[in-house]
mmCIF file of C-alpha atoms in Angstrom:
data_model
loop_
_atom_site.group_PDB
_atom_site.id
_atom_site.type_symbol
_atom_site.label_atom_id
_atom_site.label_comp_id
_atom_site.label_asym_id
_atom_site.label_seq_id
_atom_site.Cartn_x
_atom_site.Cartn_y
_atom_site.Cartn_z
ATOM 1 C CA MET A 234 119.972 -51.457 35.077
ATOM 2 C CA SER A 235 116.500 -53.158 34.112
ATOM 3 C CA LYS A 236 113.236 -51.985 35.569
ATOM 4 C CA LYS A 237 111.594 -54.136 38.018
ATOM 5 C CA LYS A 238 108.434 -55.718 36.687
ATOM 6 C CA ILE A 239 105.348 -55.969 38.643
ATOM 7 C CA ALA A 240 101.785 -56.946 38.288
ATOM 8 C CA LEU A 241 99.145 -55.273 40.301
ATOM 9 C CA VAL A 242 95.859 -57.081 40.972
ATOM 10 C CA THR A 243 92.861 -55.516 42.968
ATOM 11 C CA GLY A 244 90.173 -57.502 44.556
ATOM 12 C CA ALA A 245 92.955 -60.209 44.935
ATOM 13 C CA SER A 246 92.072 -62.044 48.113
ATOM 14 C CA SER A 247 89.579 -64.488 46.513
ATOM 15 C CA GLY A 248 87.753 -65.417 43.339
ATOM 16 C CA LEU A 249 88.872 -64.079 40.084
ATOM 17 C CA GLY A 250 91.527 -61.727 41.818
ATOM 18 C CA ARG A 251 93.229 -64.823 43.483
ATOM 19 C CA GLU A 252 93.068 -66.829 40.263
ATOM 20 C CA PHE A 253 94.949 -63.886 38.499
ATOM 21 C CA VAL A 254 97.617 -63.552 41.023
ATOM 22 C CA ARG A 255 98.082 -67.432 40.629
ATOM 23 C CA LYS A 256 98.366 -67.243 36.889
ATOM 24 C CA LEU A 257 100.259 -64.076 36.846
ATOM 25 C CA LEU A 258 103.068 -65.911 38.533
ATOM 26 C CA GLU A 259 103.841 -67.719 35.214
ATOM 27 C CA GLU A 260 104.459 -64.480 33.564
ATOM 28 C CA ASP A 261 107.667 -62.353 33.512
ATOM 29 C CA VAL A 262 107.053 -60.503 36.689
ATOM 30 C CA GLU A 263 109.231 -60.049 39.717
ATOM 31 C CA GLU A 264 106.351 -59.045 42.264
ATOM 32 C CA ILE A 265 102.658 -59.127 42.348
ATOM 33 C CA TRP A 266 100.988 -56.544 44.279
ATOM 34 C CA ALA A 267 97.870 -57.818 45.885
ATOM 35 C CA VAL A 268 95.112 -55.209 46.838
ATOM 36 C CA ALA A 269 91.974 -56.087 48.766
ATOM 37 C CA ARG A 270 90.454 -55.205 52.003
ATOM 38 C CA ASN A 271 90.989 -58.513 53.930
ATOM 39 C CA LYS A 272 94.522 -58.775 55.465
ATOM 40 C CA GLU A 273 94.344 -62.275 56.490
ATOM 41 C CA LYS A 274 93.225 -63.661 53.085
ATOM 42 C CA LEU A 275 95.983 -61.578 51.575
ATOM 43 C CA GLU A 276 98.481 -62.993 53.844
ATOM 44 C CA LYS A 277 97.228 -66.459 52.906
ATOM 45 C CA LEU A 278 98.374 -65.600 49.298
ATOM 46 C CA ILE A 279 101.929 -65.280 50.861
ATOM 47 C CA TYR A 280 101.721 -68.469 52.481
ATOM 48 C CA ASP A 281 100.358 -70.268 49.240
ATOM 49 C CA TYR A 282 102.270 -68.509 46.618
ATOM 50 C CA GLY A 283 105.401 -67.112 48.159
ATOM 51 C CA GLU A 284 107.484 -63.925 48.728
ATOM 52 C CA ARG A 285 106.935 -62.753 45.271
ATOM 53 C CA ILE A 286 103.471 -61.481 46.700
ATOM 54 C CA LYS A 287 103.448 -58.033 48.196
ATOM 55 C CA ILE A 288 100.106 -57.352 50.033
ATOM 56 C CA PHE A 289 98.271 -54.105 50.444
ATOM 57 C CA PRO A 290 95.224 -54.286 52.718
ATOM 58 C CA MET A 291 92.998 -51.457 51.763
ATOM 59 C CA ASP A 292 89.537 -50.154 50.836
ATOM 60 C CA LEU A 293 89.862 -48.541 47.294
ATOM 61 C CA THR A 294 86.828 -46.387 47.931
ATOM 62 C CA VAL A 295 89.009 -44.379 50.271
ATOM 63 C CA ARG A 296 90.968 -41.561 48.234
ATOM 64 C CA GLU A 297 93.855 -41.667 50.713
ATOM 65 C CA ASN A 298 94.667 -45.264 49.789
ATOM 66 C CA ILE A 299 94.726 -44.394 46.147
ATOM 67 C CA ALA A 300 97.174 -41.832 47.092
ATOM 68 C CA HIS A 301 98.938 -44.270 49.333
ATOM 69 C CA LEU A 302 99.250 -46.583 46.104
ATOM 70 C CA GLN A 303 100.652 -43.920 44.012
ATOM 71 C CA GLN A 304 103.000 -42.803 46.729
ATOM 72 C CA ARG A 305 104.451 -46.410 47.083
ATOM 73 C CA LEU A 306 104.830 -46.647 43.232
ATOM 74 C CA ALA A 307 106.800 -43.595 43.077
ATOM 75 C CA ALA A 308 109.174 -44.856 45.966
ATOM 76 C CA GLU A 309 109.906 -47.978 43.918
ATOM 77 C CA GLY A 310 112.156 -45.927 41.569
ATOM 78 C CA ASP A 311 112.410 -47.825 38.039
ATOM 79 C CA ILE A 312 109.476 -50.039 37.881
ATOM 80 C CA SER A 313 107.372 -51.522 34.962
ATOM 81 C CA ILE A 314 103.625 -52.345 35.584
ATOM 82 C CA ARG A 315 103.273 -55.246 32.985
ATOM 83 C CA PHE A 316 99.914 -56.032 34.258
ATOM 84 C CA LEU A 317 97.256 -54.007 35.945
ATOM 85 C CA VAL A 318 94.132 -56.111 36.787
ATOM 86 C CA ASN A 319 91.310 -53.902 38.139
ATOM 87 C CA ASN A 320 89.037 -56.707 39.702
ATOM 88 C CA ALA A 321 87.616 -54.956 42.874
ATOM 89 C CA GLY A 322 83.811 -54.718 42.835
ATOM 90 C CA PHE A 323 80.710 -55.912 44.561
ATOM 91 C CA ALA A 324 76.965 -56.290 43.740
ATOM 92 C CA LYS A 325 73.688 -56.090 45.475
ATOM 93 C CA PHE A 326 70.810 -58.125 43.903
ATOM 94 C CA CYS A 327 67.696 -56.357 44.899
ATOM 95 C CA SER A 328 65.349 -53.596 44.267
ATOM 96 C CA TYR A 329 66.265 -49.778 44.627
ATOM 97 C CA TYR A 330 64.357 -49.459 48.084
ATOM 98 C CA ASP A 331 66.352 -52.363 49.450
ATOM 99 C CA ILE A 332 69.723 -50.511 49.299
ATOM 100 C CA SER A 333 70.931 -47.398 50.787
ATOM 101 C CA VAL A 334 72.293 -44.209 49.451
ATOM 102 C CA GLU A 335 75.689 -45.079 50.921
ATOM 103 C CA GLU A 336 75.706 -48.529 49.680
ATOM 104 C CA SER A 337 74.800 -47.583 46.385
ATOM 105 C CA LEU A 338 77.493 -44.605 46.124
ATOM 106 C CA ASN A 339 79.977 -47.257 47.663
ATOM 107 C CA MET A 340 79.165 -49.642 44.861
ATOM 108 C CA MET A 341 79.594 -46.930 42.154
ATOM 109 C CA ASP A 342 82.935 -45.807 43.676
ATOM 110 C CA LEU A 343 84.485 -49.176 43.867
ATOM 111 C CA ASN A 344 83.226 -50.714 40.548
ATOM 112 C CA MET A 345 83.777 -47.529 38.533
ATOM 113 C CA GLY A 346 85.735 -44.654 40.444
ATOM 114 C CA ALA A 347 88.611 -47.221 41.448
ATOM 115 C CA VAL A 348 89.105 -48.460 38.028
ATOM 116 C CA VAL A 349 89.464 -45.203 36.549
ATOM 117 C CA ALA A 350 91.962 -44.076 39.464
ATOM 118 C CA LEU A 351 94.129 -47.197 39.364
ATOM 119 C CA GLY A 352 94.400 -46.585 35.705
ATOM 120 C CA LEU A 353 95.518 -43.066 35.994
ATOM 121 C CA VAL A 354 97.753 -43.876 38.718
ATOM 122 C CA CYS A 355 99.260 -46.801 36.852
ATOM 123 C CA ILE A 356 99.708 -45.871 33.241
ATOM 124 C CA PRO A 357 102.458 -43.654 33.886
ATOM 125 C CA TYR A 358 104.505 -46.761 34.807
ATOM 126 C CA MET A 359 103.214 -49.021 31.945
ATOM 127 C CA GLU A 360 105.043 -49.407 28.604
ATOM 128 C CA SER A 361 104.929 -51.217 25.516
ATOM 129 C CA GLY A 362 103.670 -54.574 26.135
ATOM 130 C CA SER A 363 101.797 -53.839 29.225
ATOM 131 C CA TYR A 364 98.229 -54.636 29.746
ATOM 132 C CA MET A 365 95.287 -53.368 31.720
ATOM 133 C CA ILE A 366 92.513 -56.011 32.285
ATOM 134 C CA ASN A 367 89.296 -54.364 33.759
ATOM 135 C CA ILE A 368 86.821 -56.913 34.869
ATOM 136 C CA ALA A 369 83.298 -55.766 33.615
ATOM 137 C CA SER A 370 80.503 -58.542 33.321
ATOM 138 C CA LEU A 371 77.939 -59.967 31.276
ATOM 139 C CA ALA A 372 75.681 -57.585 32.883
ATOM 140 C CA ALA A 373 77.511 -54.853 31.113
ATOM 141 C CA PHE A 374 75.391 -55.862 27.814
ATOM 142 C CA PHE A 375 71.940 -54.851 29.097
ATOM 143 C CA PRO A 376 70.295 -52.676 31.562
ATOM 144 C CA LEU A 377 69.063 -55.352 34.357
ATOM 145 C CA PRO A 378 66.209 -54.701 36.752
ATOM 146 C CA TYR A 379 66.858 -55.387 40.288
ATOM 147 C CA GLN A 380 70.502 -55.067 39.906
ATOM 148 C CA ASN A 381 70.270 -51.769 38.208
ATOM 149 C CA ILE A 382 73.290 -50.049 39.795
ATOM 150 C CA TYR A 383 75.624 -53.110 39.276
ATOM 151 C CA SER A 384 74.763 -53.626 35.679
ATOM 152 C CA SER A 385 75.350 -49.907 34.830
ATOM 153 C CA THR A 386 78.605 -49.672 36.678
ATOM 154 C CA LYS A 387 79.738 -52.687 34.660
ATOM 155 C CA ALA A 388 78.576 -51.105 31.402
ATOM 156 C CA PHE A 389 80.680 -47.974 32.109
ATOM 157 C CA VAL A 390 83.635 -50.426 32.769
ATOM 158 C CA ARG A 391 83.226 -52.069 29.198
ATOM 159 C CA ASN A 392 82.744 -48.746 27.426
ATOM 160 C CA TYR A 393 85.375 -47.049 29.383
ATOM 161 C CA THR A 394 87.973 -49.728 28.685
ATOM 162 C CA ARG A 395 87.401 -50.190 25.210
ATOM 163 C CA ALA A 396 87.756 -46.257 24.568
ATOM 164 C CA LEU A 397 90.901 -46.068 26.644
ATOM 165 C CA ASN A 398 92.211 -49.004 24.636
ATOM 166 C CA VAL A 399 92.086 -46.725 21.618
ATOM 167 C CA GLU A 400 93.682 -43.831 23.456
ATOM 168 C CA LEU A 401 96.687 -46.282 24.651
ATOM 169 C CA LYS A 402 97.547 -47.482 21.206
ATOM 170 C CA ASP A 403 100.265 -44.973 20.646
ATOM 171 C CA LYS A 404 101.992 -46.007 23.898
ATOM 172 C CA LYS A 405 101.471 -49.857 22.932
ATOM 173 C CA ILE A 406 99.542 -50.543 26.172
ATOM 174 C CA HIS A 407 96.569 -52.684 25.945
ATOM 175 C CA ALA A 408 93.616 -52.577 27.771
ATOM 176 C CA ILE A 409 90.647 -55.217 27.568
ATOM 177 C CA ALA A 410 87.366 -55.610 29.208
ATOM 178 C CA VAL A 411 86.498 -58.889 30.560
ATOM 179 C CA CYS A 412 82.768 -59.723 30.620
ATOM 180 C CA PRO A 413 82.003 -63.020 32.163
ATOM 181 C CA GLY A 414 78.762 -64.594 32.748
ATOM 182 C CA TRP A 415 78.107 -66.228 36.434
ATOM 183 C CA ILE A 416 81.380 -67.183 38.004
ATOM 184 C CA LYS A 417 81.589 -69.263 41.111
ATOM 185 C CA THR A 418 82.886 -66.824 43.630
ATOM 186 C CA GLU A 419 82.264 -64.899 46.792
ATOM 187 C CA LEU A 420 80.742 -62.142 45.072
ATOM 188 C CA TYR A 421 77.041 -63.522 45.653
ATOM 189 C CA GLU A 422 77.379 -63.834 49.401
ATOM 190 C CA ARG A 423 77.347 -60.129 49.375
ATOM 191 C CA ALA A 424 74.956 -59.773 46.563
ATOM 192 C CA MET A 425 72.179 -61.756 47.735
ATOM 193 C CA ILE A 426 70.613 -60.056 50.593
ATOM 194 C CA GLY A 427 67.434 -61.707 51.033
ATOM 195 C CA ALA A 428 65.397 -59.095 49.175
ATOM 196 C CA LYS A 429 61.917 -59.833 48.195
ATOM 197 C CA LYS A 430 62.723 -59.323 44.534
ATOM 198 C CA GLY A 431 66.365 -59.815 43.563
ATOM 199 C CA THR A 432 68.393 -62.204 40.940
ATOM 200 C CA THR A 433 68.399 -65.767 42.036
ATOM 201 C CA VAL A 434 68.717 -67.754 38.804
ATOM 202 C CA PHE A 435 72.467 -68.165 37.855
ATOM 203 C CA SER A 436 72.632 -70.058 34.406
ATOM 204 C CA ALA A 437 75.641 -71.473 33.081
ATOM 205 C CA MET A 438 77.839 -71.000 36.181
ATOM 206 C CA THR A 439 81.679 -71.311 35.587
ATOM 207 C CA GLU A 440 84.933 -71.600 37.276
ATOM 208 C CA PRO A 441 87.310 -68.591 37.839
ATOM 209 C CA GLU A 442 90.316 -70.240 36.351
ATOM 210 C CA VAL A 443 88.682 -70.644 32.907
ATOM 211 C CA VAL A 444 87.605 -66.967 32.578
ATOM 212 C CA VAL A 445 91.095 -65.889 33.766
ATOM 213 C CA GLY A 446 92.942 -67.995 31.251
ATOM 214 C CA LYS A 447 90.802 -66.621 28.544
ATOM 215 C CA ALA A 448 91.145 -63.157 29.725
ATOM 216 C CA LEU A 449 94.899 -63.441 29.447
ATOM 217 C CA LYS A 450 94.911 -65.244 26.237
ATOM 218 C CA ASP A 451 92.728 -62.589 24.581
ATOM 219 C CA ALA A 452 94.469 -59.751 26.001
ATOM 220 C CA LYS A 453 97.678 -61.139 24.295
ATOM 221 C CA LYS A 454 95.767 -61.447 21.055
ATOM 222 C CA GLY A 455 94.972 -57.836 21.034
ATOM 223 C CA ARG A 456 91.333 -57.882 21.822
ATOM 224 C CA ASP A 457 89.540 -55.166 23.706
ATOM 225 C CA ILE A 458 86.918 -57.394 25.129
ATOM 226 C CA SER A 459 86.909 -60.905 26.551
ATOM 227 C CA VAL A 460 83.562 -62.979 26.808
ATOM 228 C CA TYR A 461 83.866 -66.775 28.013
ATOM 229 C CA GLY A 462 81.372 -69.448 27.299
ATOM 230 C CA ALA A 463 78.636 -70.153 24.913
ATOM 231 C CA PHE A 464 75.756 -68.629 27.167
ATOM 232 C CA ALA A 465 77.918 -65.450 27.594
ATOM 233 C CA LYS A 466 78.647 -65.306 23.789
ATOM 234 C CA SER A 467 75.031 -65.677 22.913
ATOM 235 C CA ALA A 468 73.959 -63.054 25.254
ATOM 236 C CA HIS A 469 76.706 -60.731 23.807
ATOM 237 C CA PHE A 470 75.442 -61.415 20.478
ATOM 238 C CA PHE A 471 71.689 -60.972 21.195
ATOM 239 C CA ALA A 472 72.527 -57.727 22.932
ATOM 240 C CA LYS A 473 73.415 -56.408 19.533
ATOM 241 C CA ILE A 474 70.061 -57.058 17.945
ATOM 242 C CA ILE A 475 67.387 -57.279 20.369
ATOM 243 C CA PRO A 476 65.624 -54.073 21.894
ATOM 244 C CA GLN A 477 66.666 -53.441 25.390
ATOM 245 C CA ARG A 478 62.880 -53.287 26.603
ATOM 246 C CA ILE A 479 62.329 -56.702 25.387
ATOM 247 C CA VAL A 480 65.638 -57.838 27.035
ATOM 248 C CA MET A 481 64.559 -56.233 30.289
ATOM 249 C CA LYS A 482 61.131 -58.233 30.093
ATOM 250 C CA LEU A 483 62.776 -61.470 29.358
ATOM 251 C CA TRP A 484 65.294 -60.808 32.574
ATOM 252 C CA VAL A 485 62.447 -60.291 34.833
ATOM 253 C CA ARG A 486 60.569 -63.295 33.524
ATOM 254 C CA MET A 487 63.735 -65.563 33.654
ATOM 255 C CA GLN A 488 64.410 -64.266 37.141
ATOM 256 C CA LYS A 489 60.680 -65.085 37.995
ATOM 257 C CA LEU A 490 60.282 -61.469 39.203
ATOM 258 C CA ASN A 491 56.946 -60.586 37.532
#
């Protein structure tokens, strides 16, 4: 009896996550497990894409919910996770004094902790030819004032994923960090809180579908990082040669935060 093939996508209710769900329906998987906090939006995925979508309304910063997912996987019996997409995350574009301790730690728990936890939970069910796709950001390339926590969490995701990819090579499981620039998603609604100082200039905004399409192609090509678009690729290049103190000055100037 063959194993049931599934894909698991976090932050699946909108934006990049929803687009990953749509694209993964074209892959050789029998079910897509869609994880997000908003139950109504998750139910709309079933309405739009059919019964192959299985929904899991939960907050991944709550440890008990990670344990619940682990138990559900164990209860499934013979399964193979062909794709794990760690997309859940959020940002706050503001100064350090505009964000509480609780919000700061919650951002770190979701952007980093959930990525690590889901990896540890899912890797035992992944096998040769499986993919772990972790959503980082263009912000992973630099320390960015006025989104200092967000950019730091994405640097963690980038470094963690690339190192993990090396460790997983003997199992022929592939991990890739996706580092897009600005994307037209709902992230900005939560990130922009009306702070006196915060990110407000979003250059070269792009659509989720092109980022997802390139991420899947790059994963299948064996790359450990995916960067879409001329703007993001230029930033990636210059991050390697320009001192970070200069990059931070340029960033502050570009965002008109002097």
